[in-house]
Amino acid sequence: MNTSVKIAGVTFKNPVITASGTFGFGKEYAEFYPLSALGGICTKGLTIEERQGNPSPRVAETPSGMLNSVGLQNPGVDYYLQHYDKWLAGQGTVVIANIAGHKLEDYSAMARKISESSADMVELNISCPNVRSGGMAFGVEPASVRRVTEAVKRACNKPVITKLTPNVSNIADNAKAAEDGGADAISLINTLTGMAVDYRTRRPILANNTGGLSGPCVKPVALKMVWDCYNAVKVPIIGLGGIQSYTDVLEFMICGATAVQVGTATLSDPYAAFNIAKDLEEYARTNDVDLNELIGTLQLNG
Amino acid sequence: MNDYKLTILRNQKVGEGIYEMLLTRPDGVEPKGAQFIHIKLKNKAKILRRPFCICDCDGEGILICYAAVGEGTKELAEYAAGEEVEAVLPLGNGWSADGFKRPVLLGGGMGSAVLPLVARLAKRAKPVAYLGYANAGKVVLTERMESLCPTVVATDDGSFGRKGYITDILAQDITSGKVKPDAIFCCGPEIVYKLLLKNPAFADIPIFVSLEKRMGCGVGACLVCTCGIKTKDGVKNLRVCADGPVFDLREVIL
Ligand SMILES: Cc1cc2nc3c(=O)[nH]c(=O)nc-3n(C[C@H](O)[C@H](O)[C@H](O)COP(=O)(O)OP(=O)(O)OC[C@H]3O[C@@H](n4cnc5c(N)ncnc54)[C@H](O)[C@@H]3O)c2cc1C
Ligand SMILES: Cc1cc2nc3c(=O)[nH]c(=O)nc-3n(C[C@H](O)[C@H](O)[C@H](O)COP(=O)(O)O)c2cc1C
Ligand code: FES
């Protein structure tokens, strides 16, 4: 049996990584369990400057899911390097720094900063609006996905994961664009744009009006997109969207994911990622399987 | 703090749409006043936990007092004694009356639910409670509070206790010299906070409020529960769950 997987030369002891924005910088959850039980952790999205994010309410529960409009609140990359980088490096798990920006230069500058950090990999959040193209997200047009990925690859000495947004017409085209731009891996999906409305006040619940949908309700969308991308690119895929259990992880791996991320499930249950990793190991042991053998083994119905 | 399986010892109606739930207290858990508990619902489609302040905690167990206002709290009201619930506790920084001599504990409606444990844990301080409710049907926890500290009760319509808004009643008692609070600890709807800021009777008194915001993780990791707070570095969006839930009212951006 084997639960370890490898992405761009980095070994994860198991395929379970915590998703950006749902795990802070790990300190809160280190009080519940040793982070070394996880394959990896992905930090909250970092930007060059500190950001205060959007007004509240920033969360709305929806059937089997939730919308968030945090708006990339984070203490800025310099604060991260000073206060979290070293601590994270000592946790015995793979560290992925998630970075964001509003201009191409922001991404390059972030990539240079992260190059000096102890992070093992960098993940590009390209769901943010690009101020130079009327606010359309970097992740929408394949050409722009390629450009951001190239810029980061040039500036960064760590393996680069491009995180794809599902709010596009054909995600496989964007996966290909990321691969062409030099991405060492891709991750998907980021949140789906949505809205929750209060019929009494006739107003959206989120102060920001719209937000990103996540949680179990997005899993079918994510599985289909992982499969589509698996058939379009050769680079490894990190699958996420609604994962709550080890069987969800197996489904993502069968659809082509080499590793997965657990996001919203951690909000429902602080032990979610820990338990999923433990259950996966148990599954691999009882069935004597190497999880790598599952990747992309989906058999379509005739 | 940890995630525990707690047994429901009782769950009963105590007012109009208001319930008390008594839960087993896990070994070694000693909640502070104004800390909260984050309860997982059994309906799996409701993925977010529901936060409630730890109303009281004694030899009996951990008490929460809640209003059934939406689908989640209505579901909670259906749970029977003997069932288990999963909950993370104790969360938040809490607040102690002992930093002061004669604090007033002010509760508006369900906000009163945060006060019993604060009163119980006051060792040196001699708190006085002021509890205001809309009407007699909404009056809860008054006997518990009376057993812990001197307590004044009022309803907006006069159907129970003194008549009037609790902030007005407290202002009268301060002006007449009946109480001389060196701090006010308050939990209630936002309107209560606005009245506290407006009324000159409270102008020189430090006021601490226990805030409610929609939450995700409850432990400080997801940043969905923030509130604008004036700090020495300007206004920052602080986490109500982990940096609060108690803040200096005059620093809160309402
Ligand atoms: C720290 C803290 C302590 C609290 N203590 C108490 C208490 O002791 N007694 C009590 O009756 N209520 C308390 N509340 C409010 C209580 O959490 C909400 O009434 C409850 O979450 C509503 O859930 P629902 O499913 O019935 O309502 P819905 O409106 O269906 O809930 C939808 C979503 O909004 C959230 N939400 C709705 N109203 C509130 C609110 N006022 N505050 C925070 N989240 C909300 C819910 O948690 C859920 O995620 C407290 C809130 C916080 C943040
Ligand atoms: C509260 C919250 C904050 C998030 N913040 C970020 C972020 O900063 N950067 C990012 O790339 N994704 C962010 N995401 C998206 C998640 O990483 C993930 O892609 C998405 O939630 C889908 O996975 P899930 O259903 O397991 O949560 C956030 C999600 C949530 C719920
Ligand atoms: S609820 Fe997640 S940070 Fe407060």
XYZ file of C-alpha atoms and ligand atoms in Angstrom:
644
model
C 0.000 0.000 0.000
C 1.088 3.584 -0.590
C -0.543 6.953 0.085
C 2.287 9.246 -0.935
C 2.093 11.225 -4.150
C 4.570 13.393 -6.001
C 3.931 16.671 -7.771
C 6.718 18.554 -9.570
C 9.355 16.754 -7.523
C 7.667 17.511 -4.204
C 6.579 14.487 -2.181
C 3.342 14.614 -0.179
C 2.979 11.882 2.451
C -0.699 11.684 1.514
C -2.767 13.492 -1.116
C -4.691 15.657 1.391
C -3.850 19.372 1.323
C -5.863 22.107 3.046
C -7.368 24.666 0.656
C -6.414 28.315 0.602
C -8.532 30.632 2.736
C -10.076 27.935 4.892
C -7.045 27.136 7.038
C -5.492 30.529 7.761
C -1.748 29.981 8.092
C -2.290 26.753 10.001
C -1.831 28.036 13.551
C -5.484 27.708 14.562
C -5.709 24.088 13.479
C -2.336 23.145 14.935
C -4.182 23.402 18.267
C -6.439 20.542 17.185
C -3.912 18.139 15.620
C -0.321 17.954 14.399
C -0.180 19.444 10.902
C 2.370 16.760 10.017
C -0.618 14.413 9.574
C -1.503 16.311 6.399
C -0.031 15.930 2.933
C 0.291 19.681 2.721
C -1.210 22.999 3.605
C -1.994 25.917 1.364
C -1.923 29.390 2.898
C -4.543 32.119 2.773
C -4.138 34.169 -0.432
C -1.257 36.610 -0.013
C -0.825 39.993 -1.640
C 2.023 42.520 -1.735
C 0.247 44.930 0.589
C -1.931 44.117 3.582
C -5.618 43.986 2.578
C -8.655 44.555 4.798
C -11.071 42.729 2.472
C -14.781 43.330 2.005
C -17.419 44.603 4.439
C -19.445 42.027 6.420
C -21.612 39.974 6.229
C -19.101 37.960 4.261
C -20.747 34.564 4.532
C -24.105 33.076 3.663
C -25.054 29.476 4.134
C -26.717 27.881 1.095
C -28.088 24.335 0.695
C -25.076 22.020 1.194
C -22.742 24.928 0.645
C -21.825 28.494 1.425
C -20.968 31.754 -0.267
C -18.041 33.840 0.904
C -16.920 37.337 0.026
C -13.852 37.722 2.221
C -12.120 39.731 -0.500
C -8.588 38.494 0.095
C -8.101 39.966 3.541
C -4.521 39.131 4.513
C -1.657 40.722 6.428
C 0.556 41.131 3.333
C 3.440 38.978 2.169
C 6.115 40.694 4.309
C 4.163 40.004 7.488
C 3.741 36.419 6.338
C 7.471 36.016 5.774
C 8.256 37.440 9.205
C 5.585 35.739 11.279
C 4.535 32.498 9.635
C 7.129 31.316 7.130
C 9.583 29.801 9.583
C 6.910 28.324 11.821
C 5.177 26.676 8.855
C 8.451 25.235 7.589
C 8.822 23.421 10.913
C 5.437 21.696 10.809
C 6.518 18.618 8.886
C 4.206 19.079 5.940
C 4.422 20.538 2.433
C 3.743 24.281 2.429
C 2.123 25.930 -0.573
C 2.004 29.732 -0.613
C -1.132 30.984 -2.364
C -0.612 34.356 -4.058
C -2.897 36.896 -5.678
C -2.699 40.272 -7.341
C -4.511 42.827 -9.420
C -1.789 43.520 -11.981
C 0.636 41.229 -13.749
C 3.524 42.913 -11.916
C 1.898 42.058 -8.558
C 2.205 38.387 -9.409
C 5.846 38.685 -10.470
C 6.686 40.665 -7.349
C 4.905 38.089 -5.180
C 6.706 35.274 -6.962
C 10.073 36.875 -6.158
C 9.102 37.284 -2.508
C 7.970 33.672 -2.223
C 11.195 32.530 -3.883
C 12.991 33.753 -0.761
C 10.587 31.951 1.574
C 10.676 28.406 2.901
C 7.473 27.494 1.048
C 7.765 24.353 -1.061
C 5.485 25.507 -3.857
C 3.468 28.496 -4.978
C -0.180 28.489 -6.046
C -1.564 31.297 -8.215
C -5.057 32.468 -7.410
C -6.110 33.955 -10.741
C -9.755 34.482 -9.842
C -9.025 38.083 -8.855
C -10.124 40.951 -11.068
C -7.412 42.423 -13.289
C -7.547 46.198 -12.892
C -6.064 46.702 -16.360
C -8.762 44.738 -18.177
C -11.873 46.312 -16.751
C -11.886 44.051 -13.716
C -12.244 40.784 -15.618
C -10.522 38.034 -13.674
C -7.023 36.984 -14.814
C -8.290 33.442 -14.941
C -11.016 33.948 -17.548
C -9.211 34.360 -20.890
C -6.804 31.532 -21.761
C -4.263 34.059 -23.084
C -4.280 35.848 -19.751
C -3.951 32.563 -17.799
C -0.872 31.800 -19.872
C 0.602 35.260 -19.364
C 0.225 35.228 -15.563
C 1.666 31.736 -15.332
C 4.656 32.682 -17.510
C 5.324 35.815 -15.482
C 5.365 33.846 -12.244
C 7.452 31.035 -13.694
C 10.067 33.569 -14.768
C 10.224 35.183 -11.334
C 9.954 32.105 -9.129
C 12.358 29.316 -8.286
C 9.658 27.059 -6.821
C 7.220 24.760 -8.577
C 4.179 26.730 -9.721
C 0.561 25.580 -9.460
C -1.996 27.609 -11.395
C -5.380 27.511 -9.650
C -8.182 27.657 -12.179
C -11.499 29.402 -11.787
C -14.618 27.471 -12.831
C -16.344 30.671 -13.982
C -15.265 30.182 -17.604
C -16.684 28.732 -20.800
C -14.220 25.879 -21.209
C -11.931 25.112 -18.316
C -9.859 22.620 -20.338
C -8.692 25.492 -22.579
C -7.496 27.346 -19.485
C -5.783 24.246 -18.143
C -3.945 23.966 -21.431
C -3.054 27.666 -21.303
C -1.587 27.221 -17.814
C 0.419 24.227 -18.990
C 1.663 26.171 -22.024
C 2.638 29.000 -19.672
C 4.888 26.572 -17.807
C 2.723 25.596 -14.838
C 4.155 22.584 -13.021
C 0.657 21.618 -11.904
C -2.869 22.959 -11.931
C -5.441 23.038 -9.162
C -9.194 23.337 -9.564
C -11.785 24.499 -8.737
C -11.840 27.876 -7.105
C -15.306 29.058 -6.026
C -18.290 29.500 -8.364
C -19.763 32.999 -8.437
C -23.179 33.170 -6.795
C -25.670 35.193 -4.815
C -27.942 34.638 -1.786
C -31.007 36.833 -1.453
C -33.258 37.713 1.480
C -36.804 37.872 0.085
C -37.955 40.049 2.986
C -35.432 42.834 2.530
C -35.062 42.181 -1.237
C -31.341 42.501 -0.755
C -28.418 40.149 -1.213
C -27.237 38.712 2.115
C -23.572 39.414 1.411
C -22.546 43.041 1.848
C -20.536 42.565 -1.337
C -23.738 41.349 -3.106
C -22.010 38.386 -4.764
C -19.639 35.774 -3.433
C -17.930 32.476 -4.167
C -19.831 29.223 -3.731
C -18.068 26.266 -2.125
C -18.870 23.131 -0.182
C -20.467 19.776 -1.060
C -22.910 21.364 -3.530
C -20.058 22.155 -5.965
C -18.531 18.672 -5.967
C -20.239 17.367 -9.135
C -19.109 20.482 -11.031
C -15.561 20.067 -9.745
C -15.375 16.350 -10.599
C -16.481 16.988 -14.178
C -13.965 19.807 -14.574
C -11.106 17.719 -13.157
C -11.946 14.993 -15.655
C -12.101 17.522 -18.527
C -8.707 18.927 -17.553
C -7.199 15.485 -17.061
C -7.988 14.803 -20.688
C -6.449 18.090 -21.814
C -3.106 18.349 -19.981
C -0.164 16.220 -18.874
C 0.786 18.159 -15.749
C -0.524 16.820 -12.430
C -3.893 18.040 -11.204
C -4.862 18.968 -7.658
C -8.625 18.544 -7.377
C -10.900 20.367 -4.984
C -14.454 21.467 -4.479
C -16.753 20.037 -1.832
C -14.534 17.260 -0.550
C -15.826 15.969 2.795
C -14.692 12.369 3.040
C -12.045 9.944 1.867
C -14.471 8.515 -0.706
C -14.735 12.002 -2.219
C -10.932 11.981 -2.497
C -11.017 8.615 -4.273
C -13.582 9.993 -6.729
C -11.370 12.995 -7.519
C -8.339 10.766 -8.001
C -10.280 8.454 -10.307
C -11.247 11.543 -12.349
C -7.578 12.436 -12.703
C -6.420 14.261 -9.583
C -2.990 13.387 -8.165
C -3.777 15.192 -4.919
C -6.734 17.068 -3.467
C -7.508 20.046 -1.292
C -10.056 20.201 1.499
C -11.610 23.631 2.039
C -15.087 24.316 3.359
C -15.230 20.940 5.129
C -12.766 22.336 7.663
C -15.273 25.047 8.582
C -17.905 22.386 9.320
C -15.455 20.214 11.188
C -12.010 21.323 12.367
C -10.754 17.743 12.062
C -12.025 17.259 8.488
C -8.674 17.179 6.673
C -7.044 15.152 9.459
C -9.823 12.544 9.418
C -9.877 12.348 5.625
C -6.115 11.708 5.556
C -6.451 9.062 8.274
C -9.388 7.337 6.527
C -7.520 7.330 3.202
C -4.582 5.626 4.813
C -6.908 3.067 6.367
C -8.513 2.486 2.956
C -5.147 2.043 1.258
C -4.035 -0.377 3.963
C -7.179 -2.529 4.060
C -7.382 -2.731 0.290
C -3.628 -2.868 -0.189
C -3.627 -0.249 -2.927
C -1.177 2.380 -4.077
C -3.364 5.473 -4.423
C -1.318 6.507 -7.471
C -2.841 3.580 -9.341
C -6.274 5.201 -9.121
C -5.370 8.434 -10.892
C -7.439 8.947 -14.044
C -8.921 5.452 -14.076
C -12.474 6.637 -14.724
C -14.284 4.360 -17.183
C -17.038 6.165 -19.022
C -20.285 4.329 -19.650
C -20.625 3.104 -23.227
C -10.650 24.279 23.027
C -11.617 21.128 21.192
C -14.415 19.419 19.287
C -16.543 17.409 21.706
C -19.546 15.115 21.625
C -21.904 16.454 24.280
C -25.049 14.788 25.560
C -28.188 16.892 25.802
C -29.383 16.749 29.404
C -32.450 18.874 28.752
C -33.803 21.099 26.003
C -36.926 22.992 26.903
C -38.999 25.981 25.989
C -38.514 28.847 28.440
C -40.231 31.719 26.633
C -41.917 32.594 23.352
C -39.724 30.844 20.787
C -36.880 30.711 23.310
C -35.208 27.563 24.615
C -32.601 26.468 27.137
C -30.373 23.527 26.326
C -28.242 21.944 29.019
C -25.259 19.949 27.795
C -22.716 17.766 29.533
C -19.525 19.590 30.374
C -16.412 17.799 29.101
C -13.760 17.096 31.730
C -11.369 19.966 32.233
C -13.396 22.534 30.283
C -13.616 25.759 32.305
C -15.259 28.385 30.094
C -14.754 32.060 30.829
C -17.595 34.546 30.704
C -18.629 35.605 27.173
C -16.957 32.659 25.483
C -19.033 30.741 22.990
C -19.797 27.277 21.694
C -20.079 26.273 18.020
C -22.675 23.563 17.462
C -22.893 21.297 14.431
C -26.400 20.665 13.144
C -27.550 17.143 12.307
C -29.020 18.228 8.975
C -25.988 17.725 6.740
C -27.227 20.266 4.182
C -26.579 22.933 6.808
C -22.827 22.897 6.703
C -22.055 25.817 9.006
C -22.078 25.449 12.754
C -24.230 27.738 14.863
C -22.574 29.943 17.508
C -24.133 30.520 20.948
C -22.633 32.102 23.984
C -22.025 29.878 26.950
C -24.869 31.181 29.046
C -23.887 29.436 32.248
C -21.674 26.645 33.415
C -21.881 25.015 36.794
C -22.057 21.540 38.358
C -25.086 20.787 36.179
C -23.373 21.286 32.827
C -23.093 23.831 30.062
C -26.167 25.916 29.398
C -27.112 27.733 26.229
C -30.216 29.862 25.863
C -31.347 30.472 22.312
C -34.135 31.896 20.226
C -35.511 29.723 17.418
C -35.236 32.338 14.697
C -34.295 30.395 11.573
C -34.052 26.868 10.250
C -30.968 25.936 12.232
C -32.173 27.085 15.626
C -35.623 25.572 14.929
C -33.876 22.264 14.253
C -31.945 22.636 17.506
C -35.216 23.124 19.378
C -36.329 19.665 18.154
C -33.409 17.803 19.684
C -34.350 15.635 22.651
C -32.624 14.933 25.936
C -30.280 11.966 25.585
C -29.222 12.866 22.029
C -25.653 13.935 21.328
C -24.467 17.095 19.617
C -21.002 17.886 18.326
C -19.611 21.219 19.430
C -16.343 23.113 19.529
C -15.781 24.970 22.777
C -14.842 27.157 24.509
C -14.228 29.761 21.784
C -13.398 33.458 21.872
C -11.500 35.452 24.465
C -14.283 35.972 26.954
C -14.650 38.865 29.370
C -14.211 39.115 33.105
C -16.064 41.548 35.367
C -13.112 41.466 37.755
C -11.248 44.210 35.934
C -13.853 46.548 37.501
C -15.525 47.204 40.849
C -19.194 47.863 40.101
C -19.845 46.915 36.476
C -23.331 46.895 35.048
C -24.190 43.818 33.006
C -26.680 44.982 30.420
C -28.711 42.556 28.333
C -31.073 43.410 25.510
C -33.390 40.524 24.598
C -31.427 37.366 23.785
C -28.273 39.311 24.629
C -29.037 38.515 28.271
C -27.908 34.967 27.507
C -24.263 35.978 27.840
C -24.623 37.415 31.346
C -25.147 34.574 33.868
C -21.669 33.081 33.515
C -20.082 36.548 33.616
C -21.962 37.226 36.875
C -21.150 33.789 38.302
C -17.427 34.183 37.700
C -17.215 37.699 39.177
C -15.026 37.237 42.265
C -13.971 40.729 43.317
C -16.427 42.767 41.258
C -19.950 43.458 42.482
C -21.966 43.520 39.270
C -25.539 44.694 38.877
C -27.613 43.369 35.985
C -30.067 45.298 33.831
C -32.127 43.071 31.575
C -34.521 44.441 28.984
C -37.020 42.510 26.882
C -39.718 43.378 24.354
C -42.540 41.901 26.443
C -43.300 39.378 29.183
C -43.276 36.478 26.697
C -39.615 37.134 25.894
C -38.433 37.348 29.497
C -35.887 34.598 30.205
C -33.034 33.927 32.626
C -34.163 36.517 35.169
C -34.381 34.077 38.094
C -30.946 32.722 37.298
C -29.541 36.262 37.194
C -31.297 37.248 40.434
C -29.600 34.322 42.147
C -26.211 35.605 40.995
C -26.370 39.399 41.433
C -28.810 42.276 41.997
C -30.965 42.419 38.876
C -33.308 44.993 37.359
C -35.763 43.759 34.734
C -37.767 45.857 32.308
C -39.973 45.316 29.287
C -40.607 47.783 26.515
C -44.380 47.494 27.021
C -44.323 47.204 30.823
C -45.867 43.713 30.791
C -43.113 42.509 33.166
C -40.863 44.466 35.518
C -40.266 48.165 34.975
C -41.617 49.781 31.826
C -39.362 51.248 29.164
C -36.189 50.689 27.189
C -33.512 49.189 29.366
C -30.969 51.801 28.271
C -33.329 54.590 29.435
C -33.895 52.837 32.745
C -30.183 52.389 33.332
C -29.592 56.036 32.360
C -32.210 57.142 34.924
C -30.613 55.043 37.654
C -27.173 56.425 36.837
C -28.429 60.010 36.806
C -30.246 59.545 40.116
C -27.115 58.004 41.633
C -28.796 54.641 42.276
C -25.986 52.852 40.426
C -22.476 54.114 39.752
C -21.026 51.703 37.199
C -17.310 51.914 36.444
C -17.979 49.822 33.293
C -20.868 48.507 31.260
C -20.743 45.063 29.685
C -23.482 44.726 27.137
C -24.935 42.305 24.648
C -27.996 43.117 22.620
C -29.227 44.202 19.223
C -27.314 46.977 17.474
C -29.934 49.542 18.450
C -28.923 49.108 22.106
C -25.306 49.948 21.211
C -26.415 53.042 19.318
C -28.492 54.212 22.290
C -25.549 53.647 24.639
C -23.365 55.832 22.453
C -25.992 58.553 22.147
C -27.111 58.961 25.762
C -24.894 61.426 27.709
C -25.499 59.433 30.930
C -22.994 56.832 29.626
C -20.466 59.274 28.196
C -17.709 58.688 30.769
C -18.213 54.966 31.299
C -16.165 52.309 29.469
C -18.544 50.083 27.500
C -17.727 46.570 26.338
C -19.961 44.733 23.913
C -20.151 41.111 22.873
C -20.658 41.139 19.095
C -22.516 38.707 16.870
C -21.407 38.146 13.290
C -22.115 35.346 10.868
C -19.368 32.798 11.296
C -17.599 30.086 9.360
C -14.819 28.310 11.222
C -15.330 29.997 14.606
C -11.623 29.603 15.397
C -9.981 32.472 13.511
C -8.949 30.860 10.232
C -11.492 31.846 7.568
C -11.982 35.593 8.098
C -15.697 35.650 7.338
C -16.746 37.017 10.760
C -14.855 40.306 10.781
C -15.942 43.659 12.130
C -14.241 47.015 11.582
C -12.424 48.016 14.783
C -10.481 51.227 15.381
C -6.925 50.324 16.394
C -3.755 52.375 16.842
C -2.926 51.486 13.214
C -6.298 52.662 11.901
C -9.470 50.681 11.249
C -8.803 46.956 10.884
C -11.208 44.153 10.117
C -10.730 41.990 13.200
C -12.151 38.513 13.682
C -15.123 38.498 16.030
C -14.548 34.799 16.791
C -10.851 34.948 17.666
C -10.064 38.627 18.399
C -13.443 39.111 20.147
C -16.263 38.549 20.585
C -15.946 41.353 23.167
C -14.763 44.778 22.020
C -14.714 48.311 23.368
C -17.938 49.762 21.955
C -16.289 53.076 21.125
C -13.823 51.273 18.869
C -16.445 49.300 16.971
C -17.548 50.468 13.530
C -21.278 49.764 13.801
C -20.677 34.724 19.380
C -22.164 34.564 19.170
C -22.975 34.233 20.253
C -24.339 34.066 20.079
N -25.087 33.729 21.150
C -26.415 33.530 21.024
C -27.203 33.137 22.150
O -26.695 32.949 23.256
N -28.523 32.956 21.958
C -29.134 33.131 20.750
O -30.342 32.950 20.633
N -28.401 33.494 19.657
C -27.058 33.692 19.766
N -26.316 34.057 18.659
C -26.992 34.165 17.377
C -27.195 32.777 16.769
O -25.927 32.252 16.389
C -28.109 32.846 15.524
O -29.387 33.218 15.932
C -28.166 31.517 14.792
O -26.920 31.221 14.197
C -29.248 31.539 13.728
O -29.227 30.320 13.040
P -30.502 29.847 12.176
O -30.105 28.724 11.340
O -31.663 29.623 13.062
O -30.854 31.157 11.325
P -30.663 31.427 9.772
O -30.998 32.850 9.573
O -31.388 30.417 8.963
O -29.102 31.224 9.606
C -28.440 31.382 8.385
C -26.960 31.607 8.650
O -26.773 32.884 9.240
C -26.164 32.782 10.506
N -26.803 33.740 11.420
C -28.098 34.159 11.392
N -28.311 35.043 12.383
C -27.144 35.212 13.039
C -26.736 35.996 14.147
N -27.559 36.799 14.799
N -25.447 35.900 14.554
C -24.581 35.086 13.931
N -24.927 34.318 12.869
C -26.187 34.379 12.434
C -26.390 31.352 10.926
O -25.410 30.899 11.837
C -26.319 30.629 9.606
O -24.984 30.449 9.202
C -24.931 34.243 18.803
C -24.125 34.579 17.710
C -22.756 34.740 17.888
C -21.912 35.095 16.718
C -13.791 31.461 3.346
C -13.052 31.085 2.095
C -11.911 31.804 1.714
C -11.195 31.472 0.565
N -10.068 32.171 0.238
C -9.326 31.795 -0.844
C -8.092 32.450 -1.147
O -7.643 33.358 -0.440
N -7.390 32.049 -2.250
C -7.853 31.020 -3.050
O -7.186 30.668 -4.019
N -9.000 30.381 -2.771
C -9.741 30.736 -1.692
N -10.916 30.061 -1.402
C -11.363 28.970 -2.278
C -10.980 27.600 -1.727
O -9.575 27.465 -1.607
C -11.521 26.473 -2.630
O -11.016 26.638 -3.942
C -13.029 26.443 -2.735
O -13.610 26.791 -1.507
C -13.585 25.080 -3.184
O -13.242 24.032 -2.308
P -14.178 23.546 -1.072
O -15.559 23.291 -1.626
O -13.514 22.332 -0.519
O -14.197 24.682 -0.116
C -11.640 30.397 -0.253
C -12.791 29.675 0.131
C -13.488 29.992 1.280
C -14.707 29.182 1.659
S -15.435 32.503 11.808
Fe -13.634 31.972 10.743
S -12.331 33.588 11.335
Fe -14.058 33.956 12.547
